[in-house]
PDB file of C-alpha atoms in Angstrom:
ATOM      1  CA  MET A   1     -11.703 -21.232  -6.402  1.00  0.00           C
ATOM      2  CA  LYS A   2     -14.974 -22.806  -7.618  1.00  0.00           C
ATOM      3  CA  LEU A   3     -12.930 -25.642  -9.089  1.00  0.00           C
ATOM      4  CA  TYR A   4     -11.358 -26.319  -5.691  1.00  0.00           C
ATOM      5  CA  LEU A   5     -14.704 -26.271  -3.900  1.00  0.00           C
ATOM      6  CA  MET A   6     -16.073 -28.773  -6.417  1.00  0.00           C
ATOM      7  CA  SER A   7     -13.071 -31.119  -6.572  1.00  0.00           C
ATOM      8  CA  GLY A   8     -10.707 -30.258  -3.744  1.00  0.00           C
ATOM      9  CA  GLU A   9      -9.245 -33.723  -3.151  1.00  0.00           C
ATOM     10  CA  SER A  10      -8.497 -34.341  -6.824  1.00  0.00           C
ATOM     11  CA  ILE A  11      -6.593 -31.047  -6.942  1.00  0.00           C
ATOM     12  CA  LEU A  12      -4.644 -31.912  -3.799  1.00  0.00           C
ATOM     13  CA  ASN A  13      -3.619 -35.232  -5.343  1.00  0.00           C
ATOM     14  CA  SER A  14      -2.680 -33.891  -8.780  1.00  0.00           C
ATOM     15  CA  GLN A  15       0.929 -33.512  -9.931  1.00  0.00           C
ATOM     16  CA  ARG A  16       0.401 -29.743 -10.160  1.00  0.00           C
ATOM     17  CA  ALA A  17      -1.062 -29.544  -6.658  1.00  0.00           C
ATOM     18  CA  PRO A  18       1.396 -26.967  -5.174  1.00  0.00           C
ATOM     19  CA  GLU A  19       0.910 -24.597  -8.091  1.00  0.00           C
ATOM     20  CA  LEU A  20      -2.881 -25.005  -8.118  1.00  0.00           C
ATOM     21  CA  ILE A  21      -3.197 -24.692  -4.340  1.00  0.00           C
ATOM     22  CA  ARG A  22      -1.223 -21.456  -4.352  1.00  0.00           C
ATOM     23  CA  PHE A  23      -3.590 -20.139  -7.011  1.00  0.00           C
ATOM     24  CA  VAL A  24      -6.647 -21.216  -5.008  1.00  0.00           C
ATOM     25  CA  GLY A  25      -5.221 -19.692  -1.827  1.00  0.00           C
ATOM     26  CA  GLU A  26      -4.503 -16.418  -3.586  1.00  0.00           C
ATOM     27  CA  SER A  27      -8.086 -16.389  -4.899  1.00  0.00           C
ATOM     28  CA  PHE A  28      -9.435 -16.829  -1.364  1.00  0.00           C
ATOM     29  CA  ARG A  29      -7.170 -14.059  -0.077  1.00  0.00           C
ATOM     30  CA  GLN A  30      -8.178 -11.604  -2.785  1.00  0.00           C
ATOM     31  CA  LEU A  31     -11.757 -12.060  -1.595  1.00  0.00           C
ATOM     32  CA  GLY A  32     -10.681 -11.484   2.000  1.00  0.00           C
ATOM     33  CA  PHE A  33     -11.097 -15.147   3.009  1.00  0.00           C
ATOM     34  CA  ASN A  34      -7.723 -15.551   4.686  1.00  0.00           C
ATOM     35  CA  LYS A  35      -8.846 -18.240   7.129  1.00  0.00           C
ATOM     36  CA  GLU A  36     -10.127 -20.361   4.245  1.00  0.00           C
ATOM     37  CA  ALA A  37      -6.816 -19.857   2.443  1.00  0.00           C
ATOM     38  CA  ILE A  38      -4.910 -21.011   5.530  1.00  0.00           C
ATOM     39  CA  GLU A  39      -6.968 -24.209   5.701  1.00  0.00           C
ATOM     40  CA  VAL A  40      -6.165 -24.928   2.051  1.00  0.00           C
ATOM     41  CA  TYR A  41      -2.447 -24.486   2.771  1.00  0.00           C
ATOM     42  CA  ARG A  42      -2.682 -26.750   5.844  1.00  0.00           C
ATOM     43  CA  LYS A  43      -4.121 -29.567   3.743  1.00  0.00           C
ATOM     44  CA  MET A  44      -1.373 -29.132   1.172  1.00  0.00           C
ATOM     45  CA  LEU A  45       1.333 -29.403   3.833  1.00  0.00           C
ATOM     46  CA  LEU A  46       0.192 -32.953   4.575  1.00  0.00           C
ATOM     47  CA  LYS A  47       1.322 -33.955   1.079  1.00  0.00           C
ATOM     48  CA  ASP A  48       4.844 -34.721  -0.082  1.00  0.00           C
ATOM     49  CA  MET A  49       6.343 -31.629  -1.706  1.00  0.00           C
ATOM     50  CA  SER A  50       9.739 -30.397  -2.799  1.00  0.00           C
ATOM     51  CA  PRO A  51      11.577 -28.038  -0.412  1.00  0.00           C
ATOM     52  CA  VAL A  52      10.881 -25.133  -2.774  1.00  0.00           C
ATOM     53  CA  ASP A  53       7.132 -25.840  -3.013  1.00  0.00           C
ATOM     54  CA  THR A  54       6.995 -26.277   0.755  1.00  0.00           C
ATOM     55  CA  GLN A  55       8.545 -22.855   1.271  1.00  0.00           C
ATOM     56  CA  TYR A  56       6.135 -21.142  -1.100  1.00  0.00           C
ATOM     57  CA  VAL A  57       3.074 -22.701   0.548  1.00  0.00           C
ATOM     58  CA  LEU A  58       4.340 -21.795   4.039  1.00  0.00           C
ATOM     59  CA  LEU A  59       5.190 -18.242   2.987  1.00  0.00           C
ATOM     60  CA  ASP A  60       1.701 -17.855   1.522  1.00  0.00           C
ATOM     61  CA  MET A  61       0.317 -19.103   4.832  1.00  0.00           C
ATOM     62  CA  ALA A  62       2.469 -16.644   6.798  1.00  0.00           C
ATOM     63  CA  GLU A  63       1.252 -13.827   4.565  1.00  0.00           C
ATOM     64  CA  SER A  64      -2.344 -14.869   5.191  1.00  0.00           C
ATOM     65  CA  TYR A  65      -1.728 -14.640   8.940  1.00  0.00           C
ATOM     66  CA  LEU A  66      -0.252 -11.163   8.460  1.00  0.00           C
ATOM     67  CA  GLU A  67      -3.356 -10.090   6.574  1.00  0.00           C
ATOM     68  CA  GLU A  68      -5.326 -11.351   9.578  1.00  0.00           C
ATOM     69  CA  GLU A  69      -3.050  -9.156  11.767  1.00  0.00           C
ATOM     70  CA  ASP A  70      -1.732 -12.265  13.516  1.00  0.00           C
ATOM     71  CA  ALA A  71       2.014 -11.629  13.575  1.00  0.00           C
ATOM     72  CA  PHE A  72       2.526 -14.335  16.224  1.00  0.00           C
ATOM     73  CA  ARG A  73       1.267 -17.160  13.985  1.00  0.00           C
ATOM     74  CA  ALA A  74       3.021 -15.645  10.976  1.00  0.00           C
ATOM     75  CA  ARG A  75       6.297 -15.815  12.920  1.00  0.00           C
ATOM     76  CA  LYS A  76       5.609 -19.410  14.010  1.00  0.00           C
ATOM     77  CA  THR A  77       4.932 -20.354  10.382  1.00  0.00           C
ATOM     78  CA  VAL A  78       8.254 -18.916   9.225  1.00  0.00           C
ATOM     79  CA  ASP A  79      10.097 -20.654  12.079  1.00  0.00           C
ATOM     80  CA  TYR A  80       8.462 -23.933  11.045  1.00  0.00           C
ATOM     81  CA  LEU A  81       9.526 -23.270   7.441  1.00  0.00           C
ATOM     82  CA  LEU A  82      13.171 -22.926   8.465  1.00  0.00           C
ATOM     83  CA  ALA A  83      13.021 -26.171  10.461  1.00  0.00           C
ATOM     84  CA  ARG A  84      11.225 -28.124   7.735  1.00  0.00           C
ATOM     85  CA  VAL A  85      13.547 -27.168   4.852  1.00  0.00           C
ATOM     86  CA  LYS A  86      16.759 -27.006   6.863  1.00  0.00           C
ATOM     87  CA  GLY A  87      19.783 -27.310   4.583  1.00  0.00           C
ATOM     88  CA  SER A  88      17.900 -26.250   1.433  1.00  0.00           C
ATOM     89  CA  PRO A  89      18.401 -22.853  -0.241  1.00  0.00           C
ATOM     90  CA  ILE A  90      15.896 -20.244   0.924  1.00  0.00           C
ATOM     91  CA  VAL A  91      13.643 -18.741  -1.781  1.00  0.00           C
ATOM     92  CA  ASP A  92      13.910 -14.999  -2.457  1.00  0.00           C
ATOM     93  CA  GLU A  93      10.412 -14.224  -1.143  1.00  0.00           C
ATOM     94  CA  PHE A  94      11.438 -15.381   2.343  1.00  0.00           C
ATOM     95  CA  TYR A  95      13.127 -12.081   3.166  1.00  0.00           C
ATOM     96  CA  ALA A  96      10.152  -9.986   2.082  1.00  0.00           C
ATOM     97  CA  ILE A  97       7.669 -11.893   4.247  1.00  0.00           C
ATOM     98  CA  THR A  98      10.101 -11.932   7.175  1.00  0.00           C
ATOM     99  CA  ALA A  99      10.603  -8.170   6.856  1.00  0.00           C
ATOM    100  CA  GLU A 100       6.839  -7.621   7.004  1.00  0.00           C
ATOM    101  CA  ILE A 101       6.614  -9.816  10.099  1.00  0.00           C
ATOM    102  CA  TYR A 102       9.359  -7.789  11.774  1.00  0.00           C
ATOM    103  CA  MET A 103       7.424  -4.618  10.884  1.00  0.00           C
ATOM    104  CA  ALA A 104       4.295  -6.035  12.518  1.00  0.00           C
ATOM    105  CA  GLU A 105       6.400  -6.897  15.576  1.00  0.00           C
ATOM    106  CA  LYS A 106       7.789  -3.311  15.643  1.00  0.00           C
ATOM    107  CA  LYS A 107      11.364  -4.594  15.200  1.00  0.00           C
ATOM    108  CA  ILE A 108      12.359  -1.772  12.878  1.00  0.00           C
ATOM    109  CA  ALA A 109      16.099  -2.448  12.433  1.00  0.00           C
ATOM    110  CA  LEU A 110      15.511  -6.107  11.578  1.00  0.00           C
ATOM    111  CA  ALA A 111      12.663  -5.220   9.225  1.00  0.00           C
ATOM    112  CA  ARG A 112      14.843  -2.718   7.378  1.00  0.00           C
ATOM    113  CA  GLU A 113      17.679  -5.251   7.151  1.00  0.00           C
ATOM    114  CA  HIS A 114      15.425  -7.917   5.621  1.00  0.00           C
ATOM    115  CA  PHE A 115      13.807  -5.502   3.159  1.00  0.00           C
ATOM    116  CA  GLU A 116      17.281  -4.537   1.958  1.00  0.00           C
ATOM    117  CA  LYS A 117      18.325  -8.198   1.708  1.00  0.00           C
ATOM    118  CA  ALA A 118      15.259  -8.982  -0.364  1.00  0.00           C
ATOM    119  CA  LEU A 119      15.955  -6.096  -2.748  1.00  0.00           C
ATOM    120  CA  LYS A 120      19.346  -7.593  -3.608  1.00  0.00           C
ATOM    121  CA  HIS A 121      17.652 -10.477  -5.419  1.00  0.00           C
ATOM    122  CA  ASP A 122      16.497 -10.572  -9.028  1.00  0.00           C
ATOM    123  CA  LEU A 123      12.752 -10.010  -8.600  1.00  0.00           C
ATOM    124  CA  ALA A 124       9.734  -9.263 -10.760  1.00  0.00           C
ATOM    125  CA  ALA A 125       8.442  -5.691 -10.983  1.00  0.00           C
ATOM    126  CA  GLU A 126       5.427  -6.303  -8.718  1.00  0.00           C
ATOM    127  CA  GLU A 127       7.592  -7.871  -6.003  1.00  0.00           C
ATOM    128  CA  ILE A 128      10.055  -4.950  -6.126  1.00  0.00           C
ATOM    129  CA  THR A 129       7.122  -2.543  -5.881  1.00  0.00           C
ATOM    130  CA  ARG A 130       5.853  -4.384  -2.824  1.00  0.00           C
ATOM    131  CA  LEU A 131       9.271  -4.259  -1.146  1.00  0.00           C
ATOM    132  CA  ARG A 132       9.813  -0.578  -1.915  1.00  0.00           C
ATOM    133  CA  LEU A 133       6.378   0.264  -0.549  1.00  0.00           C
ATOM    134  CA  GLY A 134       7.072  -1.740   2.609  1.00  0.00           C
ATOM    135  CA  LEU A 135      10.427  -0.095   3.174  1.00  0.00           C
ATOM    136  CA  GLY A 136       8.941   3.313   2.374  1.00  0.00           C
ATOM    137  CA  GLU A 137       6.140   2.816   4.896  1.00  0.00           C
ATOM    138  CA  LEU A 138       8.683   1.723   7.501  1.00  0.00           C
ATOM    139  CA  GLU A 139      10.723   4.914   6.972  1.00  0.00           C
ATOM    140  CA  PHE A 140       7.582   7.063   6.905  1.00  0.00           C
ATOM    141  CA  ASP A 141       6.402   5.648  10.243  1.00  0.00           C
ATOM    142  CA  GLN A 142       9.826   6.519  11.676  1.00  0.00           C
ATOM    143  CA  LYS A 143       9.416  10.079  10.310  1.00  0.00           C
ATOM    144  CA  ASN A 144      12.308   9.538   7.889  1.00  0.00           C
ATOM    145  CA  TYR A 145      10.416  11.265   5.100  1.00  0.00           C
ATOM    146  CA  SER A 146      13.211  11.669   2.543  1.00  0.00           C
ATOM    147  CA  PRO A 147      14.188   7.956   2.520  1.00  0.00           C
ATOM    148  CA  ALA A 148      10.467   7.137   2.455  1.00  0.00           C
ATOM    149  CA  ALA A 149       9.987   9.319  -0.634  1.00  0.00           C
ATOM    150  CA  ILE A 150      12.965   7.674  -2.376  1.00  0.00           C
ATOM    151  CA  ASN A 151      11.431   4.214  -1.886  1.00  0.00           C
ATOM    152  CA  PHE A 152       7.972   5.323  -2.992  1.00  0.00           C
ATOM    153  CA  ARG A 153       9.528   6.925  -6.085  1.00  0.00           C
ATOM    154  CA  TYR A 154      11.225   3.623  -6.931  1.00  0.00           C
ATOM    155  CA  ALA A 155       7.838   1.909  -6.625  1.00  0.00           C
ATOM    156  CA  CYS A 156       6.291   4.475  -8.987  1.00  0.00           C
ATOM    157  CA  TYR A 157       8.997   3.720 -11.537  1.00  0.00           C
ATOM    158  CA  PHE A 158       7.585   0.237 -12.166  1.00  0.00           C
ATOM    159  CA  TYR A 159       4.228   1.663 -13.233  1.00  0.00           C
ATOM    160  CA  LYS A 160       5.364   1.372 -16.849  1.00  0.00           C
ATOM    161  CA  ASP A 161       5.885  -2.404 -16.519  1.00  0.00           C
ATOM    162  CA  PHE A 162       2.170  -3.160 -16.160  1.00  0.00           C
ATOM    163  CA  PRO A 163      -0.609  -3.103 -18.783  1.00  0.00           C
ATOM    164  CA  ASN A 164      -2.915  -0.109 -18.387  1.00  0.00           C
ATOM    165  CA  ASP A 165      -5.912  -2.318 -17.660  1.00  0.00           C
ATOM    166  CA  SER A 166      -4.257  -4.402 -14.927  1.00  0.00           C
ATOM    167  CA  ILE A 167      -2.161  -2.091 -12.764  1.00  0.00           C
ATOM    168  CA  PRO A 168      -2.010  -3.502  -9.192  1.00  0.00           C
ATOM    169  CA  PHE A 169      -3.506  -1.296  -6.496  1.00  0.00           C
ATOM    170  CA  ARG A 170      -0.175  -1.171  -4.639  1.00  0.00           C
ATOM    171  CA  VAL A 171       1.405   0.431  -7.746  1.00  0.00           C
ATOM    172  CA  GLN A 172      -1.371   3.024  -7.843  1.00  0.00           C
ATOM    173  CA  GLN A 173      -0.915   3.684  -4.152  1.00  0.00           C
ATOM    174  CA  ALA A 174       2.813   4.332  -4.610  1.00  0.00           C
ATOM    175  CA  PHE A 175       2.049   7.708  -6.209  1.00  0.00           C
ATOM    176  CA  VAL A 176      -0.247   8.670  -3.317  1.00  0.00           C
ATOM    177  CA  LEU A 177       2.295   7.646  -0.683  1.00  0.00           C
ATOM    178  CA  LEU A 178       5.001   9.556  -2.534  1.00  0.00           C
ATOM    179  CA  GLY A 179       2.841  12.667  -2.279  1.00  0.00           C
ATOM    180  CA  ASP A 180       2.274  12.015   1.440  1.00  0.00           C
ATOM    181  CA  ALA A 181       6.032  11.681   2.075  1.00  0.00           C
ATOM    182  CA  GLU A 182       6.894  14.819   0.106  1.00  0.00           C
ATOM    183  CA  MET A 183       4.137  16.738   1.903  1.00  0.00           C
ATOM    184  CA  ALA A 184       5.437  15.588   5.300  1.00  0.00           C
ATOM    185  CA  ALA A 185       8.951  16.676   4.263  1.00  0.00           C
ATOM    186  CA  ASN A 186       7.479  20.053   3.207  1.00  0.00           C
ATOM    187  CA  ASN A 187       8.552  19.462  -0.407  1.00  0.00           C
ATOM    188  CA  LEU A 188       5.343  21.030  -1.628  1.00  0.00           C
ATOM    189  CA  THR A 189       6.071  21.210  -5.368  1.00  0.00           C
ATOM    190  CA  GLN A 190       7.052  17.520  -5.427  1.00  0.00           C
ATOM    191  CA  ALA A 191       3.968  16.592  -3.357  1.00  0.00           C
ATOM    192  CA  GLU A 192       1.699  18.522  -5.697  1.00  0.00           C
ATOM    193  CA  PHE A 193       3.253  16.795  -8.714  1.00  0.00           C
ATOM    194  CA  ALA A 194       2.906  13.311  -7.170  1.00  0.00           C
ATOM    195  CA  TYR A 195      -0.781  13.813  -6.353  1.00  0.00           C
ATOM    196  CA  ALA A 196      -1.418  15.260  -9.819  1.00  0.00           C
ATOM    197  CA  GLN A 197       0.289  12.258 -11.412  1.00  0.00           C
ATOM    198  CA  ALA A 198      -1.861   9.860  -9.380  1.00  0.00           C
ATOM    199  CA  LEU A 199      -5.067  11.627 -10.425  1.00  0.00           C
ATOM    200  CA  SER A 200      -3.971  11.735 -14.064  1.00  0.00           C
ATOM    201  CA  LYS A 201      -2.874   8.096 -14.291  1.00  0.00           C
ATOM    202  CA  PHE A 202      -5.659   6.609 -12.155  1.00  0.00           C
ATOM    203  CA  PRO A 203      -8.864   8.664 -12.652  1.00  0.00           C
ATOM    204  CA  GLU A 204     -10.916   5.860 -11.054  1.00  0.00           C
ATOM    205  CA  HIS A 205      -8.705   5.556  -7.967  1.00  0.00           C
ATOM    206  CA  PRO A 206     -10.885   4.202  -5.100  1.00  0.00           C
ATOM    207  CA  ASP A 207      -9.568   6.913  -2.752  1.00  0.00           C
ATOM    208  CA  LYS A 208     -10.065   9.706  -5.287  1.00  0.00           C
ATOM    209  CA  SER A 209     -11.772  12.257  -3.025  1.00  0.00           C
ATOM    210  CA  ARG A 210      -8.995  12.082  -0.400  1.00  0.00           C
ATOM    211  CA  LEU A 211      -6.362  12.185  -3.136  1.00  0.00           C
ATOM    212  CA  THR A 212      -7.947  15.256  -4.737  1.00  0.00           C
ATOM    213  CA  TYR A 213      -8.225  16.945  -1.369  1.00  0.00           C
ATOM    214  CA  LEU A 214      -4.526  16.414  -0.658  1.00  0.00           C
ATOM    215  CA  TYR A 215      -3.639  17.716  -4.111  1.00  0.00           C
ATOM    216  CA  GLY A 216      -5.507  20.914  -3.262  1.00  0.00           C
ATOM    217  CA  LYS A 217      -3.835  21.081   0.140  1.00  0.00           C
ATOM    218  CA  ALA A 218      -0.381  20.873  -1.467  1.00  0.00           C
ATOM    219  CA  ALA A 219      -1.325  23.604  -3.940  1.00  0.00           C
ATOM    220  CA  ARG A 220      -2.631  25.872  -1.163  1.00  0.00           C
ATOM    221  CA  LYS A 221       0.459  25.388   0.998  1.00  0.00           C
ATOM    222  CA  ASN A 222       2.550  26.124  -2.082  1.00  0.00           C
ATOM    223  CA  GLY A 223       0.882  29.527  -2.394  1.00  0.00           C
ATOM    224  CA  LYS A 224      -1.413  28.572  -5.290  1.00  0.00           C
ATOM    225  CA  ASN A 225      -4.634  29.687  -3.654  1.00  0.00           C
ATOM    226  CA  LYS A 226      -6.639  30.106  -6.849  1.00  0.00           C
ATOM    227  CA  GLU A 227      -5.703  26.604  -7.995  1.00  0.00           C
ATOM    228  CA  ALA A 228      -6.519  25.239  -4.526  1.00  0.00           C
ATOM    229  CA  LEU A 229      -9.983  26.795  -4.717  1.00  0.00           C
ATOM    230  CA  THR A 230     -10.590  25.217  -8.135  1.00  0.00           C
ATOM    231  CA  ILE A 231      -9.560  21.797  -6.823  1.00  0.00           C
ATOM    232  CA  ARG A 232     -11.808  22.149  -3.769  1.00  0.00           C
ATOM    233  CA  LYS A 233     -14.731  23.044  -6.036  1.00  0.00           C
ATOM    234  CA  ASP A 234     -14.020  19.958  -8.158  1.00  0.00           C
ATOM    235  CA  ILE A 235     -14.364  17.760  -5.071  1.00  0.00           C
ATOM    236  CA  ALA A 236     -17.596  19.494  -4.070  1.00  0.00           C
ATOM    237  CA  LYS A 237     -19.018  18.911  -7.568  1.00  0.00           C
ATOM    238  CA  GLN A 238     -18.360  15.181  -7.355  1.00  0.00           C
ATOM    239  CA  GLY A 239     -21.231  14.884  -4.904  1.00  0.00           C
ATOM    240  CA  ASP A 240     -19.742  11.989  -2.948  1.00  0.00           C
ATOM    241  CA  SER A 241     -21.074  12.165   0.595  1.00  0.00           C
ATOM    242  CA  ASP A 242     -17.859  11.373   2.408  1.00  0.00           C
ATOM    243  CA  PHE A 243     -15.546  13.135   4.840  1.00  0.00           C
ATOM    244  CA  TRP A 244     -13.399  14.748   2.143  1.00  0.00           C
ATOM    245  CA  TYR A 245     -16.396  16.036   0.194  1.00  0.00           C
ATOM    246  CA  GLU A 246     -17.864  17.680   3.299  1.00  0.00           C
ATOM    247  CA  LEU A 247     -14.511  19.163   4.292  1.00  0.00           C
ATOM    248  CA  ALA A 248     -13.974  20.523   0.769  1.00  0.00           C
ATOM    249  CA  GLN A 249     -17.400  22.206   0.820  1.00  0.00           C
ATOM    250  CA  LYS A 250     -16.515  24.053   4.032  1.00  0.00           C
ATOM    251  CA  GLU A 251     -13.106  25.123   2.728  1.00  0.00           C
ATOM    252  CA  VAL A 252     -14.545  26.437  -0.552  1.00  0.00           C
ATOM    253  CA  LYS A 253     -16.425  29.071   1.441  1.00  0.00           C
ATOM    254  CA  ASN A 254     -13.318  29.985   3.451  1.00  0.00           C
ATOM    255  CA  LEU A 255     -11.119  30.257   0.358  1.00  0.00           C
ATOM    256  CA  GLU A 256     -13.679  32.310  -1.582  1.00  0.00           C
ATOM    257  CA  TRP A 257     -14.069  34.767   1.297  1.00  0.00           C
ATOM    258  CA  ARG A 258     -10.318  35.173   1.717  1.00  0.00           C
ATOM    259  CA  LEU A 259      -9.665  35.600  -1.994  1.00  0.00           C
ATOM    260  CA  GLN A 260     -12.370  38.249  -2.268  1.00  0.00           C
ATOM    261  CA  ASN A 261     -10.951  40.253   0.621  1.00  0.00           C
ATOM    262  CA  VAL A 262      -7.302  40.627  -0.327  1.00  0.00           C
ATOM    263  CA  ASN A 263      -5.629  42.689  -3.020  1.00  0.00           C
ATOM    264  CA  SER A 264      -3.495  39.904  -4.411  1.00  0.00           C
ATOM    265  CA  ILE A 265      -4.496  36.280  -4.913  1.00  0.00           C
ATOM    266  CA  ASN A 266      -0.898  35.165  -4.592  1.00  0.00           C
ATOM    267  CA  ASN A 267      -0.567  36.827  -1.181  1.00  0.00           C
ATOM    268  CA  ALA A 268      -3.922  35.649   0.120  1.00  0.00           C
ATOM    269  CA  VAL A 269      -3.919  34.411   3.685  1.00  0.00           C
ATOM    270  CA  VAL A 270      -6.068  31.327   3.943  1.00  0.00           C
ATOM    271  CA  PRO A 271      -6.870  29.246   6.989  1.00  0.00           C
ATOM    272  CA  SER A 272      -4.517  26.345   7.609  1.00  0.00           C
ATOM    273  CA  ASP A 273      -5.840  22.853   8.173  1.00  0.00           C
ATOM    274  CA  GLU A 274      -4.753  23.156  11.792  1.00  0.00           C
ATOM    275  CA  GLU A 275      -6.846  26.267  12.635  1.00  0.00           C
ATOM    276  CA  PRO A 276     -10.048  25.964  14.697  1.00  0.00           C
ATOM    277  CA  GLY A 277     -13.170  25.570  12.611  1.00  0.00           C
ATOM    278  CA  ASN A 278     -11.794  22.894  10.265  1.00  0.00           C
ATOM    279  CA  GLU A 279     -13.447  19.836  11.750  1.00  0.00           C
ATOM    280  CA  GLY A 280     -11.763  16.511  11.161  1.00  0.00           C
ATOM    281  CA  THR A 281      -8.288  18.006  10.888  1.00  0.00           C
ATOM    282  CA  ASN A 282      -6.533  14.931  12.204  1.00  0.00           C
ATOM    283  CA  GLN A 283      -8.154  12.708   9.592  1.00  0.00           C
ATOM    284  CA  ALA A 284      -7.212  15.139   6.818  1.00  0.00           C
ATOM    285  CA  GLN A 285      -3.580  14.832   7.744  1.00  0.00           C
ATOM    286  CA  GLN A 286      -3.576  11.050   7.539  1.00  0.00           C
TER     287      GLN A 286
END
């Protein structure tokens, strides 16, 4: 990105311009500068490019608009792509971006169709992970929890294809979303396992306190009250002053009182997350 800022025009005029501009745009986007990325792509579109390079630059632009939550301009960009490269073969990534636009437009059937079309192509592991996560989130939003879990599980499968020190966040998130889908489907053992796997594989996960909380919730709902108490105490020990830490502190007291006042730990009746007194219930379920 620094190289572009220092010598933008020379990059735009180089023989490797499309490749370099895509790299610069991706760098801007990773920093959250989507508008700057779009301007870079606009400049590149003024140059002569092959139909394939044109498609990639336009798809990157459409994705930038999606990240800005501007589905209207993302759609216009894809429509322009089809007009500009009419008669040329469409690149594989087209279907993935189009599916995400349809999702943003709430056109569920068309989104599902394009996700499935994209998955028929020979794609790299990260692209398959992205598609499976997108299709899983679509099914989850429609309350189709079993198909959602299947797609998230596929995404988890590609974990092994990445070096341990450079696992994309979306791959890490696949394990969390798998747990969420299994929990929603009331498959508590599978949910517990998915959350445990996420904590084991990604100990520095940026959403660790929420993840740990949900792991404890799955254990409690699965009748493992002693284990749930231990997990809640682990969150409380972390000392992070966030919603999940505060909620865990409150539930530790509830669990301890219940476990001390029943004859059997396994038959302990503990308050559900939906009972009065557990503030922030709706956020805990998200």
